[in-house]
Coordinates of C-alpha atoms in Angstrom, one line a residue:
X385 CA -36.9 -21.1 -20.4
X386 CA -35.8 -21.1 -24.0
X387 CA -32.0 -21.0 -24.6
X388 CA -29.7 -23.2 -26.2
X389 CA -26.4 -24.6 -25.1
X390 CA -23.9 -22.5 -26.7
X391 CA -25.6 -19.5 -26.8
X392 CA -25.1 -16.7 -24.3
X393 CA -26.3 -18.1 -21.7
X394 CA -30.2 -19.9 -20.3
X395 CA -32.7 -16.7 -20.0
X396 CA -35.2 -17.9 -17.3
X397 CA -38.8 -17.3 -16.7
X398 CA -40.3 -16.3 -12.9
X399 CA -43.9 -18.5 -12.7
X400 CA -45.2 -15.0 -13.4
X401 CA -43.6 -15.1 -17.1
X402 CA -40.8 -12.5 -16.5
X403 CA -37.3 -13.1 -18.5
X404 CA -34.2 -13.0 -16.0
X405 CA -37.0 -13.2 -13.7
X406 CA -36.3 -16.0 -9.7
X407 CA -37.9 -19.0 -10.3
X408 CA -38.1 -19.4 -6.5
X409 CA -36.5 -18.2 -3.4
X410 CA -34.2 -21.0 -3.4
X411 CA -32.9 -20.1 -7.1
X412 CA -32.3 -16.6 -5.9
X413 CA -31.0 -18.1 -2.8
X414 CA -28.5 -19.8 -5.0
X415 CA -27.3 -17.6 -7.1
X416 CA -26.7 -14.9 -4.3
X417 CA -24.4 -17.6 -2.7
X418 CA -22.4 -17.9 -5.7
X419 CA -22.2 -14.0 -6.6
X420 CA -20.8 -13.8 -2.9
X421 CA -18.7 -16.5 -3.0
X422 CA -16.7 -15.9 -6.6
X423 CA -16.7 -11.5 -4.9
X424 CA -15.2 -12.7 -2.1
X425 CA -12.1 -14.8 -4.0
X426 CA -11.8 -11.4 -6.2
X427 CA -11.6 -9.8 -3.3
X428 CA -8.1 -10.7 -2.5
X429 CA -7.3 -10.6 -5.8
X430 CA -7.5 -6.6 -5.9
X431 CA -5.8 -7.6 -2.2
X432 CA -3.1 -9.3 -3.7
X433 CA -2.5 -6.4 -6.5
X434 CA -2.5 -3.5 -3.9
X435 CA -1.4 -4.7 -0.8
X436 CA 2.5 -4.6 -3.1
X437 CA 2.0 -1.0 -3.6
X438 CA 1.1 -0.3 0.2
X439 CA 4.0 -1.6 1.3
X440 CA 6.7 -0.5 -1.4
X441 CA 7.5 2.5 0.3
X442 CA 9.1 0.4 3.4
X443 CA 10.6 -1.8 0.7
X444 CA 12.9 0.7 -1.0
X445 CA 13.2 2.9 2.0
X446 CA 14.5 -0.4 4.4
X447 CA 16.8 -2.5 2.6
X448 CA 17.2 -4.3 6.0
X449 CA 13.7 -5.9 5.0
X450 CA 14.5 -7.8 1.2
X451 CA 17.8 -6.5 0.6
X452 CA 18.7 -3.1 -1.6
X453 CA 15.9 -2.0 -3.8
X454 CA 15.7 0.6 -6.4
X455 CA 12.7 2.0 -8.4
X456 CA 13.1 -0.2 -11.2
X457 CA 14.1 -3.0 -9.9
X458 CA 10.4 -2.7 -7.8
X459 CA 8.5 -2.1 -11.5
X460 CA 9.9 -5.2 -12.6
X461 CA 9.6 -7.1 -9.1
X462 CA 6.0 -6.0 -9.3
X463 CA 5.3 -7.5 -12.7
X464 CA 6.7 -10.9 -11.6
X465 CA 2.9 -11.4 -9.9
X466 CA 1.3 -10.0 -13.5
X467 CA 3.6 -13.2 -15.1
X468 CA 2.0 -15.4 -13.1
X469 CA -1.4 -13.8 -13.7
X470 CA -1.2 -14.0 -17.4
X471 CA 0.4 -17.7 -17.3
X472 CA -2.4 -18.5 -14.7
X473 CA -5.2 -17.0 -16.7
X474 CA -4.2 -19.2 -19.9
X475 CA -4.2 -22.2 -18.0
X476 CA -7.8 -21.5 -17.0
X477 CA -8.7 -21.2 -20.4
X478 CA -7.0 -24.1 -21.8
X479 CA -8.5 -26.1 -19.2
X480 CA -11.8 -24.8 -17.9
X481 CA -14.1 -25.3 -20.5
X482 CA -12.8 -28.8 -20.2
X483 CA -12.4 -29.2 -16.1
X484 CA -15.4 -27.2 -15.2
X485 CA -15.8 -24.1 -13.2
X486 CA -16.4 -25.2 -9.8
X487 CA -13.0 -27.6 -9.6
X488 CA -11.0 -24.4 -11.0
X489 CA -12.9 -22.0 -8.7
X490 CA -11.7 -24.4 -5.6
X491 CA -8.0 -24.9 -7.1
X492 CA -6.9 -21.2 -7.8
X493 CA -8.7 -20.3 -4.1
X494 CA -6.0 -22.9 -2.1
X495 CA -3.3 -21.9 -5.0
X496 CA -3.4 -18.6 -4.4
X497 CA -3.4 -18.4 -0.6
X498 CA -0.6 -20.9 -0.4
X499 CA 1.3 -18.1 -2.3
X500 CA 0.4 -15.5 -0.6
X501 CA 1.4 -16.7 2.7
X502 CA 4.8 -18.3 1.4
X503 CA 5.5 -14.2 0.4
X504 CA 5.1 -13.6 3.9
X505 CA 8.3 -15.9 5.0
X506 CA 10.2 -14.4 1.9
X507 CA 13.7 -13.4 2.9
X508 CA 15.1 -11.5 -0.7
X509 CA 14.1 -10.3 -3.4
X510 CA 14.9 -13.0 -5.8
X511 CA 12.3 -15.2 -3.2
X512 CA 10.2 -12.8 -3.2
X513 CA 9.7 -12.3 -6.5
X514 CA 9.3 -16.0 -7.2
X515 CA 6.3 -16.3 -4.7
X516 CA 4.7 -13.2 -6.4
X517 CA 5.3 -15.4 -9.5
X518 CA 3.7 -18.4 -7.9
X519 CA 0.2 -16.6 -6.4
X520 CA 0.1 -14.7 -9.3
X521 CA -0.6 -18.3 -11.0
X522 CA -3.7 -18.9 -8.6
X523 CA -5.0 -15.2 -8.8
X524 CA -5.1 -15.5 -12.6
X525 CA -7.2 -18.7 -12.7
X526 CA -9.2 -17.2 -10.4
X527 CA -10.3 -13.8 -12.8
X528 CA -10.3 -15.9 -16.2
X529 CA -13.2 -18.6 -14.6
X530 CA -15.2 -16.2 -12.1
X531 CA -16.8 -14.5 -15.4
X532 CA -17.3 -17.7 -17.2
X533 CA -19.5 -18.6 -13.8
X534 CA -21.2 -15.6 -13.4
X535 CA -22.0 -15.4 -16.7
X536 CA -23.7 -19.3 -16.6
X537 CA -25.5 -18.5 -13.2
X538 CA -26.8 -15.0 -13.2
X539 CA -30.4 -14.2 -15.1
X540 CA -29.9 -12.3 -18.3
X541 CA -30.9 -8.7 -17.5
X542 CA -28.6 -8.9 -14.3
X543 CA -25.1 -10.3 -16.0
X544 CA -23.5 -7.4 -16.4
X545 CA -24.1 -5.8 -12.8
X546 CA -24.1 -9.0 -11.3
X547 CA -20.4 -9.2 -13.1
X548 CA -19.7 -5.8 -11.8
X549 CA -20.7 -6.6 -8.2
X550 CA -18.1 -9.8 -8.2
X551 CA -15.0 -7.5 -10.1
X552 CA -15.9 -4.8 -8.0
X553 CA -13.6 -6.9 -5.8
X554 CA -10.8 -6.0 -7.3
X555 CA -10.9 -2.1 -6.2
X556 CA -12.9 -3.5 -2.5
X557 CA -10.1 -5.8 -2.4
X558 CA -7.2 -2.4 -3.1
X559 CA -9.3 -0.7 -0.4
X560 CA -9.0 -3.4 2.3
X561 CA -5.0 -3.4 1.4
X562 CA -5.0 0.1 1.5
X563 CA -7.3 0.5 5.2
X564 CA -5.4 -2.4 6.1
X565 CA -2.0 -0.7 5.5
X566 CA -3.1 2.3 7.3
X567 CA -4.0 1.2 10.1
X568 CA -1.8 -2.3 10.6
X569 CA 1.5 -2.0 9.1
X570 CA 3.3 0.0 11.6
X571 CA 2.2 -3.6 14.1
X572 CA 2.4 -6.6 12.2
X573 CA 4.9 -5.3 9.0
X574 CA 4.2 -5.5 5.8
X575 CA 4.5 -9.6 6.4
X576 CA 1.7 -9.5 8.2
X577 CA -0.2 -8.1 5.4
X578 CA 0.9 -10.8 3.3
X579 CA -0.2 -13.2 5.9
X580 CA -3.8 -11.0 5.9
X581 CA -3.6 -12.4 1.7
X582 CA -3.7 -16.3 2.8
X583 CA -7.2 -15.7 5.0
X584 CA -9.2 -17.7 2.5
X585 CA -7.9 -20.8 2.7
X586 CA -9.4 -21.2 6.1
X587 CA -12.4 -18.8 5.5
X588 CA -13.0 -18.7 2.3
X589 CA -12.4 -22.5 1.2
X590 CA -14.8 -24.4 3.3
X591 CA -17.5 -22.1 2.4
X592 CA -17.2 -22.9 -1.6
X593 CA -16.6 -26.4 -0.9
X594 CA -20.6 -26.5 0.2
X595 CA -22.1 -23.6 -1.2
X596 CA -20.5 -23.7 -5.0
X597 CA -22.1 -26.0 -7.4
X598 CA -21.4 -26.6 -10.6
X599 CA -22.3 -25.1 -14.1
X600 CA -25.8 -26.8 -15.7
X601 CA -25.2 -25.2 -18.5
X602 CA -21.2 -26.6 -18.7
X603 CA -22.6 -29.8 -17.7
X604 CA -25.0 -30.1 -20.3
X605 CA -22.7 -28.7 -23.3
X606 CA -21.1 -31.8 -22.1
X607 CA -23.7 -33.9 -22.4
X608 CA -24.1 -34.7 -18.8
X609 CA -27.8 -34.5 -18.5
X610 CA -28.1 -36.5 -15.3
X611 CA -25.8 -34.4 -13.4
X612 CA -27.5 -31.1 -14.3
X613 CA -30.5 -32.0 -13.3
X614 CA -29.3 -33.1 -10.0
X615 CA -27.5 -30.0 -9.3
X616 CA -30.6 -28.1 -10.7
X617 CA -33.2 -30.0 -8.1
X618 CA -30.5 -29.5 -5.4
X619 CA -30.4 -25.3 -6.2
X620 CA -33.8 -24.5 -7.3
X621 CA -31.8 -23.1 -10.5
X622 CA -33.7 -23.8 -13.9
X623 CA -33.0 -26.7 -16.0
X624 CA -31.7 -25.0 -19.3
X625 CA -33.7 -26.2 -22.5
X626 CA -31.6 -27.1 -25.6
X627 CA -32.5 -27.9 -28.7
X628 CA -29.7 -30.1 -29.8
X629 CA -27.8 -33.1 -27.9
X630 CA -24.0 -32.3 -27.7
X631 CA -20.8 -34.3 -27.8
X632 CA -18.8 -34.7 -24.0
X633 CA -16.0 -33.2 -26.3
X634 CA -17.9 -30.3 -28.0
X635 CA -20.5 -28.4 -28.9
X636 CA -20.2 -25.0 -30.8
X637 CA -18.5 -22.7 -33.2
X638 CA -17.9 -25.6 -35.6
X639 CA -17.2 -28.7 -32.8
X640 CA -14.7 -26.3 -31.5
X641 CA -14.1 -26.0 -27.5
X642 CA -12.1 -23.2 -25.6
X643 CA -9.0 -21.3 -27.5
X644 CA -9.7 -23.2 -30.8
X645 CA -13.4 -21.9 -30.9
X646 CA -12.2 -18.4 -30.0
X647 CA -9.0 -18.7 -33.6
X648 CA -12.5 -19.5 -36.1
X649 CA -13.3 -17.2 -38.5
X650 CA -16.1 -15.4 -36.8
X651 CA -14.5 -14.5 -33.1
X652 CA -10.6 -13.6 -34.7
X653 CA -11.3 -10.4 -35.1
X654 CA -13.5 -9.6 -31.8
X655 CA -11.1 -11.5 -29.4
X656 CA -8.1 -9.4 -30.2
X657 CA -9.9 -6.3 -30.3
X658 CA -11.4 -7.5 -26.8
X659 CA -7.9 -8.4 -25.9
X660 CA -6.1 -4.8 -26.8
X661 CA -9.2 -3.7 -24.5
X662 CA -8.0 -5.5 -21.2
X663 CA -4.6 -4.8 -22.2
X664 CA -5.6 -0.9 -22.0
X665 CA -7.7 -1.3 -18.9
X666 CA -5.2 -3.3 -16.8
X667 CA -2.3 -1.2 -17.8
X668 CA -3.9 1.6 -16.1
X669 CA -5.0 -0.3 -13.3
X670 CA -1.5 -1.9 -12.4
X671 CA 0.0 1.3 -13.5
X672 CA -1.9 3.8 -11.0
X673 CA -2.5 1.0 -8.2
X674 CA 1.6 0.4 -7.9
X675 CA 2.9 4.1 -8.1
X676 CA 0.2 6.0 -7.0
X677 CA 1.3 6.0 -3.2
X678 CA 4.7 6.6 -4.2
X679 CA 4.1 9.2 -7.3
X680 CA 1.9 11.3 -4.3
X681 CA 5.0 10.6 -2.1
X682 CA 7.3 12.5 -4.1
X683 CA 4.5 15.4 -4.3
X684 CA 4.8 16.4 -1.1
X685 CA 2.2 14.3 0.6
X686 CA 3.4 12.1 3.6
X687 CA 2.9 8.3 3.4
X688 CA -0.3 8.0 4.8
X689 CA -1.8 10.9 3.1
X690 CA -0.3 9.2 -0.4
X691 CA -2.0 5.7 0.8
X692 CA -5.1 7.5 1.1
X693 CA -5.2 8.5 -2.9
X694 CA -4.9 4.4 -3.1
X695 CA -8.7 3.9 -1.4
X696 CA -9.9 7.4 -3.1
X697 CA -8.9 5.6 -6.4
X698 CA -10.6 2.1 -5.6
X699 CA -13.4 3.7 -3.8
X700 CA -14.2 5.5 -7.1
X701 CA -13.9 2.0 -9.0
X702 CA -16.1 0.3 -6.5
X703 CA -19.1 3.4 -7.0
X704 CA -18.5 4.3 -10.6
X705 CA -17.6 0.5 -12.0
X706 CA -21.6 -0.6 -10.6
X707 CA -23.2 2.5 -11.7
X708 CA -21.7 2.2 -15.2
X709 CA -22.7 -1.8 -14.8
X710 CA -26.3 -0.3 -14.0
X711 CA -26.3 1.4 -17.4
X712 CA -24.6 -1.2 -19.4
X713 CA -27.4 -3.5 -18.7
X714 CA -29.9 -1.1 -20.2
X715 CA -27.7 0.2 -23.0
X716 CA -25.5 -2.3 -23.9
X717 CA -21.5 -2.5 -22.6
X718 CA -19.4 -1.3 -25.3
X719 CA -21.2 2.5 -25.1
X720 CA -20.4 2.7 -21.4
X721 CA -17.2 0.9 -21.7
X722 CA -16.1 3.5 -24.2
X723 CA -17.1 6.6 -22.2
X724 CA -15.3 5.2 -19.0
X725 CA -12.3 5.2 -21.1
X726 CA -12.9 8.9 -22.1
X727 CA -13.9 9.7 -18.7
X728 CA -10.2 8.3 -17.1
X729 CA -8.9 10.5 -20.0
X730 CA -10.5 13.6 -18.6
X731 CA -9.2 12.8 -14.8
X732 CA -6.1 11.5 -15.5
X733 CA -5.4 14.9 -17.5
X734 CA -6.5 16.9 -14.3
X735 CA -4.5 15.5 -11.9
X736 CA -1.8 17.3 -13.2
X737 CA -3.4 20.9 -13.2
X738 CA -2.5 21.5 -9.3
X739 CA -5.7 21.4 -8.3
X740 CA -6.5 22.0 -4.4
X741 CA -7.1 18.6 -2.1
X742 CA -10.7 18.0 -2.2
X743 CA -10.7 18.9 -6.2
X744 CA -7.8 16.5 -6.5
X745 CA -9.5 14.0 -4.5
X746 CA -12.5 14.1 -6.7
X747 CA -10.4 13.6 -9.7
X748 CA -8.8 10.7 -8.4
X749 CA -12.0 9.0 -7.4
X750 CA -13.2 9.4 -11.0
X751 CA -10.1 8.2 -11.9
X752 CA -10.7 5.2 -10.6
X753 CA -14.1 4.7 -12.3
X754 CA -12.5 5.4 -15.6
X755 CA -9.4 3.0 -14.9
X756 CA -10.0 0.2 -12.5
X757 CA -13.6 0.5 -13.2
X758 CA -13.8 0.1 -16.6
X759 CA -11.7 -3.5 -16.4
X760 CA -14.2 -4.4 -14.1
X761 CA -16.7 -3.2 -17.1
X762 CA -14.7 -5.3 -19.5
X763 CA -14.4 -8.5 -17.6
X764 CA -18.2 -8.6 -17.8
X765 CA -18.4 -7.2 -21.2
X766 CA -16.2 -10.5 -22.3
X767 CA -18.0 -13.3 -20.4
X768 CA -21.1 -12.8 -21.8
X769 CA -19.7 -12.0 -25.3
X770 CA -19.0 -15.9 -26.2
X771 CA -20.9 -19.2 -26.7
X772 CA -20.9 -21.6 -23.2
X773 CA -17.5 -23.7 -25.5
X774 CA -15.3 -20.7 -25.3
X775 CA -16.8 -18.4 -22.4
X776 CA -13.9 -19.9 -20.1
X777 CA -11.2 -19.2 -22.6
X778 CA -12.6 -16.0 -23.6
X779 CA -12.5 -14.3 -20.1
X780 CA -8.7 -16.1 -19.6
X781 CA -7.8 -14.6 -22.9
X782 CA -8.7 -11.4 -21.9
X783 CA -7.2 -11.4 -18.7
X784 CA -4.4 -13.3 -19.7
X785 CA -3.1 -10.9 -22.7
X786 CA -4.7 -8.2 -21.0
X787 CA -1.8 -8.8 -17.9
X788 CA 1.0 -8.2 -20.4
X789 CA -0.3 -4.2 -20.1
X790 CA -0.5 -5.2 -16.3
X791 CA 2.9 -5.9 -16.1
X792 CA 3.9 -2.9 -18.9
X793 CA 1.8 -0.6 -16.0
X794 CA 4.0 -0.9 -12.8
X795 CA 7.4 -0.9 -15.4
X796 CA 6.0 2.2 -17.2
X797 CA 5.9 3.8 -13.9
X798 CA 9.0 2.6 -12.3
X799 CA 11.1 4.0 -15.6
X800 CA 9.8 6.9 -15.8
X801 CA 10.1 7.5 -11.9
X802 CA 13.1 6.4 -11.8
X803 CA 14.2 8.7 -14.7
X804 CA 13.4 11.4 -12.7
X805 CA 10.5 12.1 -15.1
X806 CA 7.5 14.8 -13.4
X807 CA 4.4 12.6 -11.9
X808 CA 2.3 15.2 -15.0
X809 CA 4.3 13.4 -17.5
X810 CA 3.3 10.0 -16.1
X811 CA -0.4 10.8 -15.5
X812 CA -0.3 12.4 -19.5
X813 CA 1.1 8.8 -20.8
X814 CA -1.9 7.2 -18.9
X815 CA -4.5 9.4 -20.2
X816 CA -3.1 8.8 -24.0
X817 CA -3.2 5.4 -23.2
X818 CA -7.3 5.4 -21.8
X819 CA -8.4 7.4 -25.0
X820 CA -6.5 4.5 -27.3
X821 CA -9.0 2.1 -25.1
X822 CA -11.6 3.8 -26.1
X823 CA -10.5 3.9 -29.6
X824 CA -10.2 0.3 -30.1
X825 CA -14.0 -0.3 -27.7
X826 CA -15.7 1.1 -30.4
X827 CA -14.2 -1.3 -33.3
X828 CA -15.7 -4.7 -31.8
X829 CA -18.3 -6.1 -33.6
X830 CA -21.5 -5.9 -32.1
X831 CA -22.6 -9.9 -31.1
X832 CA -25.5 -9.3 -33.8
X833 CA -22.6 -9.3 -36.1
X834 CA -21.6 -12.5 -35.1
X835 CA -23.5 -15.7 -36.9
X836 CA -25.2 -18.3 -33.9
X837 CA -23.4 -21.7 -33.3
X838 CA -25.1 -24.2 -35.3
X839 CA -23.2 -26.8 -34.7
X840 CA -25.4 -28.7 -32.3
X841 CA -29.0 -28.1 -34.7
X842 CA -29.9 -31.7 -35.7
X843 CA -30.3 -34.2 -32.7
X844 CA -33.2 -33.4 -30.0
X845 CA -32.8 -33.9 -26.3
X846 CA -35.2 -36.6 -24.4
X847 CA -38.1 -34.8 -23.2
X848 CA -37.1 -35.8 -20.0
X849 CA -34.0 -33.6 -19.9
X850 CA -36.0 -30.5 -20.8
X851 CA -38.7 -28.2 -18.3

């Protein structure tokens, strides 16, 4: 069990010798927990995202409901949530390498079900857009410190699916809106859907208060030994070994923590590649999971045969994203995040060929691999990219500049919809934009490029703190 703090996270050894192997039941035991846990909170993140583009239809069709609504005025009221997300994600970075990821796990679970259920009592669209400001805050906590997590708990060889598994809650999450639309909304309203959205602060919250421990490895990089090794005997999960004592204030890329670490030298270059790659990935995935109803609307399909695309598209995510999870554990993320780019390319372009229903269907369902999927790709790509010090703020950068193409998404398609633009025209900006993601995938520097954190080579830890 070889690994030190600041690296990309402790490898483990089963008794048997395996790397990424269990160490014991209760370590796999453990970990499942938390994979479950930190899927179910993402979840209702890809809840909170679709559920708004289920029940925009009844929106603009029922000004009786928020008050007159037109198609942009919707984009923008959409990207009031994405504001929050991007403000919420940067908070997590600024303070989770520093707070921990358990306490920001449990804050951004009660944050954003407060908001979700304070949208349900919302009574115009200036409210209402303020509380889709406000759980937007919560939700983007939430994404930047579930990778950071994931990343610390889950054995090596597993990261990136077990990362896939928990963002695969983002299109499960679309596909609970979207069942939940078609089969609920015409009895409890599109309130009641909101209300649905506030479920895990009584679910949900209890369950993470017992079952959700804290990061060793965070603990350690801040040089509380003690503490890991209490939550390691309580969890069966594998003391981490370092080879150098850090500070409770640092410990790599030069003594620097969180967004400083990620502005050195060495990760410049990668983070804002890594950044434009989110931006890319969530553009499409705001774009296509707010105006896809309504873009198959105006195409002659009814409202619950456009609602239907929505879980076609997030199904797809949900299959595709953990296949392509599967591969990039054997050959490395940036090849398969790359090629799912390429791939939305390709179905984005043949959605507008008129092709018949189940060809269509098909198309969309890839498209959702090569969109929603691939963020989910990216989220994991990221968290395991950067040292323990900046995993935290690497994810919330990510997902923080990456919401500025989230809110871009739903305002690209409100325009252009409400410019009387052809849904082909649409569906051609977001295949252009897919191929750019791929574009800019292939410039990040491989992490063998990168030099290891030595800042933390010259004091040894008491025998008693290692295996």
């Amino acid at each position: 069990m070889n690994s030190a703090i600041g690296g990309t996270g402790s490898e483990y050894r089963s008794p048997g010798g395996s790397v990424s192997g269990w160490s014991s039941p209760k370590h796999r035991n453990s970990v499942l927990w938390i994979v479950a846990l930190a899927t179910a909170a993402i979840v209702f993140d890809g809840y909170d995202l679709v559920v708004y583009g289920t029940v925009l239809p009844t929106l603009l069709d029922d000004p009786t409901q928020l008050g007159n609504l037109s198609a942009g005025t919707a984009g923008v009221l959409g990207s009031y949530a994405l504001v929050g997300v991007m403000l919420g994600a940067l908070m997590a970075g600024a303070f989770g390498d520093r707070l921990g990821r358990r306490r920001m796990m449990l804050i951004n679970i009660v944050w954003f079900s407060v908001g979700m259920g304070a949208t349900a009592l919302a009574q115009s669209i200036t409210s209402f857009g303020m509380l889709r400001f406000f759980t937007g805050i919560g939700v983007g906590g939430l994404v930047a410190t579930v990778g950071a997590m994931i990343a610390e708990f889950a054995p090596a060889a597993k990261r990136n699916t077990y990362n896939a598994i928990v963002y695969s809650g983002v299109p499960l999450g679309g596909v609970l809106a979207s069942t939940l639309a078609i089969l609920l909304e015409d009895h409890i309203g599109w309130r009641g859907l909101f209300w649905i959205g506030a479920l895990p602060l009584v679910v949900l919250l209890p369950l993470a208060v017992v079952k959700m421990p804290e990061s060793p490895q965070w603990l350690l990089a801040r040089g509380r030994y003690d503490d890991a090794r209490k939550i390691c005997d309580a969890t069966g999960i594998p003391m981490p070994t370092v080879t150098a004592k850090p500070s409770a204030t640092s410990d790599v890329v030069g003594e620097k923590v969180g967004f400083a670490a990620l502005a050195t030298k060495p990760y410049l270059k990668p983070t804002l590649l890594l950044g434009f790659m989110s931006f890319a990935g969530l553009l499409l995935t705001y774009g296509l999971n707010t105006w896809l109803p309504q873009i198959m609307e105006n195409a002659g399909f009814n409202a619950k045969g456009s609602l239907a695309f929505l879980l076609v598209l997030n199904g797809g995510a949900i299959v595709g994203g953990l296949i392509a999870a599967r591969m990039a554990d054997r050959r490395g993320p940036q090849r398969i995040v790359a090629t799912t780019f390429c791939i939305a390319t390709f179905a984005l372009i043949c959605l507008t060929l008129g092709l018949p229903l189940p060809v269509l269907l098909a198309a969309v369902a890839v498209a959702g691999t090569g969109t929603i999927g691939t963020q989910v790709l990216i989220y994991g790509y990221v968290s395991n990219y950067y040292p323990t010090s900046a995993r935290a703020a690497g994810v919330a950068w990510c997902a923080g500049f990456g919401r500025l193409g989230g809110i871009v998404g739903p305002m690209i398609g409100g325009l252009l919809l409400g410019a009387g633009i052809s849904s082909g025209t649409a569906f051609y900006i977001f295949a252009g934009i897919a191929l750019a993601g791929a574009g800019v995938t292939l410039l990040v520097p491989a992490k063998s490029e990168l030099p290891t954190p030595v800042a933390l080579d010259t004091i040894r830890v008491p025998l008693s703190v290692q295996d």
